[in-house]
Coordinates of C-alpha atoms in Angstrom, one line a residue:
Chain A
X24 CA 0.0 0.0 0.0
X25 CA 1.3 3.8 -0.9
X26 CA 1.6 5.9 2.0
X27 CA -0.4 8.5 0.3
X28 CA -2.6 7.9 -2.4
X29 CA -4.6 10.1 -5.1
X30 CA -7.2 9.4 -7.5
X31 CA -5.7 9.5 -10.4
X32 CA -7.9 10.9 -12.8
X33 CA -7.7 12.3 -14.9
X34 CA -10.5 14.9 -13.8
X35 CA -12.7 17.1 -16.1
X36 CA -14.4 20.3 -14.7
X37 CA -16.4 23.1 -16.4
X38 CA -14.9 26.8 -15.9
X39 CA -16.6 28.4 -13.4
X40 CA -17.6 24.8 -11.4
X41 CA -15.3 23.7 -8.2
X42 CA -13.0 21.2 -8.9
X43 CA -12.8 18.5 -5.8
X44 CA -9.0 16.5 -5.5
X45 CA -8.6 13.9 -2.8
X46 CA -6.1 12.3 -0.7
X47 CA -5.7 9.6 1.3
X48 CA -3.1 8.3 3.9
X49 CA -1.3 5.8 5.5
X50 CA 0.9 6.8 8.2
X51 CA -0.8 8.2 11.4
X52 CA 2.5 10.0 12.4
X53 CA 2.0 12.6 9.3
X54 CA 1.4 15.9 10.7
X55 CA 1.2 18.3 7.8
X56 CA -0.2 17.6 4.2
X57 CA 0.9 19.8 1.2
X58 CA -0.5 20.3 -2.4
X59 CA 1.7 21.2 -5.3
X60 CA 0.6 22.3 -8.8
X61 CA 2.5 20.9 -11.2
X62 CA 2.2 22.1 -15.1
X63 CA 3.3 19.3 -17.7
X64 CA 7.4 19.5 -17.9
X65 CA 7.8 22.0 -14.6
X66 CA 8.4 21.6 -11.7
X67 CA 5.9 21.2 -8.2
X68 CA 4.7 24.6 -6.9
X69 CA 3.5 24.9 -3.5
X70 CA -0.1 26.3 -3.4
X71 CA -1.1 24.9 -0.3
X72 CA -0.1 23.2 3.5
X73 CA -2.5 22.1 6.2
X74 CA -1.8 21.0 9.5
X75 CA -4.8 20.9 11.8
X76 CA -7.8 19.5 11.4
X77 CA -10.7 21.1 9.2
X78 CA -10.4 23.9 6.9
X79 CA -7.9 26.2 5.5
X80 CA -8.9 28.5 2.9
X81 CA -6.6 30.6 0.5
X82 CA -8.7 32.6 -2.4
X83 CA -10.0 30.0 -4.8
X84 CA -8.2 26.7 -3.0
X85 CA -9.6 25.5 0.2
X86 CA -7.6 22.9 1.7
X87 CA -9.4 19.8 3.9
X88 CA -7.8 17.6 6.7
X89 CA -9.6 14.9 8.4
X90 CA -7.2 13.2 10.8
X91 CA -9.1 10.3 12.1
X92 CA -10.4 9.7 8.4
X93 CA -6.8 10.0 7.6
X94 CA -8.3 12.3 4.8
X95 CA -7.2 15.5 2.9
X96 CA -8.7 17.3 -0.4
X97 CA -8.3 20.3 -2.2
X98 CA -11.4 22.4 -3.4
X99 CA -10.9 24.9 -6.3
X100 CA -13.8 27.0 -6.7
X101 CA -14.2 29.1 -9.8
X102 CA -11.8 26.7 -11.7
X103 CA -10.4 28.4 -14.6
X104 CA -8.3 26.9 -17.7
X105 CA -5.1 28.0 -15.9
X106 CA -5.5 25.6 -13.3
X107 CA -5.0 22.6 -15.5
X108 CA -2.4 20.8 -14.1
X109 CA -1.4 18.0 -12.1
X110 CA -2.1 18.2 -8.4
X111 CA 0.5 16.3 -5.9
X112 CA -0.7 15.3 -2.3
X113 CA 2.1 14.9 -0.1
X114 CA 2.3 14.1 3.6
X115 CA 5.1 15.1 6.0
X116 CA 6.8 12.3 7.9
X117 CA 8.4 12.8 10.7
X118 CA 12.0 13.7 9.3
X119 CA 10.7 17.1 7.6
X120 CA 10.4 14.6 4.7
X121 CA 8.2 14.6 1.9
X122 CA 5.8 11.5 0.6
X123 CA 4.1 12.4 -2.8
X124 CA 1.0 11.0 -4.3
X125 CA 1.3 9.9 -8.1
X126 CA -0.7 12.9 -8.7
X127 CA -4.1 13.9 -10.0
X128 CA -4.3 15.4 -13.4
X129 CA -6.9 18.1 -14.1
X130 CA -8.3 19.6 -16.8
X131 CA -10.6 23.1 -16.9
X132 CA -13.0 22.9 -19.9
X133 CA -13.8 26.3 -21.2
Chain B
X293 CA 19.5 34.4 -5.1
X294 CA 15.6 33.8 -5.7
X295 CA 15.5 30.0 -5.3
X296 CA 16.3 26.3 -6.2
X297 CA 18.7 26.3 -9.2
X298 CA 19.4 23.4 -10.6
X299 CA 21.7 22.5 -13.6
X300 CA 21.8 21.2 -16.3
X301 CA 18.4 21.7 -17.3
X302 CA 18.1 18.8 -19.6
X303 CA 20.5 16.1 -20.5
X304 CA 20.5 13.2 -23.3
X305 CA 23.1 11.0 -22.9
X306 CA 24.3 7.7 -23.9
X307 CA 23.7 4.0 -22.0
X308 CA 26.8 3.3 -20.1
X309 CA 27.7 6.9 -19.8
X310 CA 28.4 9.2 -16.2
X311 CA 26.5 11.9 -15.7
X312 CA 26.5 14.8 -12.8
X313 CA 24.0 16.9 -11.8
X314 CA 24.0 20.1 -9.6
X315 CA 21.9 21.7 -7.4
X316 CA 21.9 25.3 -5.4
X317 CA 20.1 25.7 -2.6
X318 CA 18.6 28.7 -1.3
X319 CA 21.2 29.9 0.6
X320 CA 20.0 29.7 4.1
X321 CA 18.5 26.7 3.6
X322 CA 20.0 23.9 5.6
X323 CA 18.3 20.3 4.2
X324 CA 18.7 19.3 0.3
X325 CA 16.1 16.8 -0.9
X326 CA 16.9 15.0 -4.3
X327 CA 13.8 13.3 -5.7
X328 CA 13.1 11.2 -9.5
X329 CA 9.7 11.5 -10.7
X330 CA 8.7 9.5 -14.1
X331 CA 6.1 10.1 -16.4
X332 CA 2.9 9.7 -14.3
X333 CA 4.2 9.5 -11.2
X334 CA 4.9 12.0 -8.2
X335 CA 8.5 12.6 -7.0
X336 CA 10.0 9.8 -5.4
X337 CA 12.1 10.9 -2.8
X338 CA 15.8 9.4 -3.5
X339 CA 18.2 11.0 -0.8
X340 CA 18.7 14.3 1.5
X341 CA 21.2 16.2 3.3
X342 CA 21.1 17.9 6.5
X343 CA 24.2 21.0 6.1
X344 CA 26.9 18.8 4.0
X345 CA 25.6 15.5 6.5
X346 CA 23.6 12.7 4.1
X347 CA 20.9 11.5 6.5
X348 CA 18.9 8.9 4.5
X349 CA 19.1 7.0 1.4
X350 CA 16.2 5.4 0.0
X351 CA 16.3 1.8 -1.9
X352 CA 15.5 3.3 -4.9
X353 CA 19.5 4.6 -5.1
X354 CA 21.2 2.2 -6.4
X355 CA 25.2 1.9 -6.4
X356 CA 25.4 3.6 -8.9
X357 CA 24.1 6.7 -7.6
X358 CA 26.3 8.9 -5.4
X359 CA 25.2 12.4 -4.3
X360 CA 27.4 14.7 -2.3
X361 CA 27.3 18.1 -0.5
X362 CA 30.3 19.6 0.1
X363 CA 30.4 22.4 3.2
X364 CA 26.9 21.9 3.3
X365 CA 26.3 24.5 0.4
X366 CA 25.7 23.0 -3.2
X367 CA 25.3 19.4 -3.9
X368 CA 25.7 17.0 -7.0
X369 CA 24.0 14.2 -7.9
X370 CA 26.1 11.4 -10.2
X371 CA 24.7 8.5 -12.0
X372 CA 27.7 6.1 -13.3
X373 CA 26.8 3.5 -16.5
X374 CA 23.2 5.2 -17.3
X375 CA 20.7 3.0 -17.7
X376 CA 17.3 4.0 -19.9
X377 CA 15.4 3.0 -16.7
X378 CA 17.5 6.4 -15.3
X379 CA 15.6 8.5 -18.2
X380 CA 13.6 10.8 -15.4
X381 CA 13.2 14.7 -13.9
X382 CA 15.4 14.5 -11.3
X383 CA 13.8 16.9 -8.7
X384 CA 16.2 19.2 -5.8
X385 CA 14.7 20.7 -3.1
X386 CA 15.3 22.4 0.3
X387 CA 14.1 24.1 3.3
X388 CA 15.3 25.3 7.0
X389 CA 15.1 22.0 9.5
X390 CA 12.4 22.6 12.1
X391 CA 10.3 24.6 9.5
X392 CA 8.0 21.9 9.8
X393 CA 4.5 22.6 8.0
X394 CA 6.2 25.3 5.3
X395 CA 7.0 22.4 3.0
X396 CA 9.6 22.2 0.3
X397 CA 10.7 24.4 -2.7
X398 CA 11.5 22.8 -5.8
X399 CA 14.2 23.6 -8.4
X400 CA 13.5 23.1 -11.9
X401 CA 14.6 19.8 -12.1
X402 CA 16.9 18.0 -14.8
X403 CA 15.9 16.1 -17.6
X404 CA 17.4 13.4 -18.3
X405 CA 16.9 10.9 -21.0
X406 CA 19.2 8.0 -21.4
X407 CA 19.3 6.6 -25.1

């Protein structure tokens, strides 16, 4: 079993409708969950880190963390084309380290 | 100095060759991550450097990798005898130890394709 896994996708959404990415994990000692864009031949960009339970919201993203569900999503609302990308989950181990998802890719249909 | 470089940018080589990749931190940053990521896949975290100290190694580098950090500033990564199954974006990152909850910042990564 990954330690964090993604739906892969690939996801369509309408521009203008909310775009829902999810997360799930393995390893209870996790403390802080991260989502990075990535655009096709770039690099991951951080858009978003949550550490406590429930919601954290940041202009368009809102970022969800259900600890005992061992849960996290990303909502986009208002999706527009620019946020077609691939969207990597990743869950912070106990060394500062990283785990990534294999990444759900999304596409914004105009 | 703005962030993560990493260089070359994008490397073909030959099976069999070396090849040596280089990354610069941001310079107050103390850890160094290297990660691979394939086609399809997320980054697969490889190895990572605490000041010029290499603190893990996963399984995934094989004896043929070696990365180094010399006085805890820059590091390289080198792959000896490519194989095509190396063809990846190799992936450097860093951040301050006990930032914990700021995450990572990326580099460009380096392409590399192994023919």
């Amino acid at each position: 079993q990954k330690e964090v896994e993604q739906n892969s996708g690939p996801l369509s959404v309408p521009e203008g409708a909310i775009a829902s990415l999810n997360c799930t994990y393995s390893d209870r000692g996790s403390q802080s969950f991260f989502w990075y864009r990535q655009y096709s031949g770039k690099s991951p960009e951080l858009i978003m880190s949550i550490y406590s339970n429930g919601d954290k919201e940041d202009g368009r993203f809102t970022a969800q963390l259900n600890k005992a569900s061992q849960y996290v999503s990303l909502l986009i609302r208002d999706s527009q084309p620019s946020d077609s990308a691939t969207y990597l989950c990743a869950g912070e181990g106990g060394n500062e380290k990283l785990t990534f998802g294999t990444g759900t890719r999304l596409t914004i249909i105009p | 100095d703005t962030g993560v470089s990493q260089n070359p940018r994008h490397k073909i080589t030959k099976r069999g060759q070396n090849v040596t990749f280089r990354c610069d931190p941001i310079s107050e940053h103390n850890r160094l991550y290297w990660y691979r990521q394939t086609l399809g896949q997320g980054p697969e975290f490889l190895t990572y450097f605490q000041n010029e100290a290499q603190l893990e190694k996963s399984r995934l580098l094989s004896d043929r990798f070696s990365a180094e950090r010399p006085k805890g500033s820059f590091s390289t990564l080198e792959i000896q005898r490519t194989e095509q199954g190396d063809s990846a974006m190799y992936l450097c990152a860093s951040s301050v130890i006990g930032t914990r909850g700021f995450g990572y910042t990326f580099g460009s990564g380096t392409r590399l394709t192994v023919v």
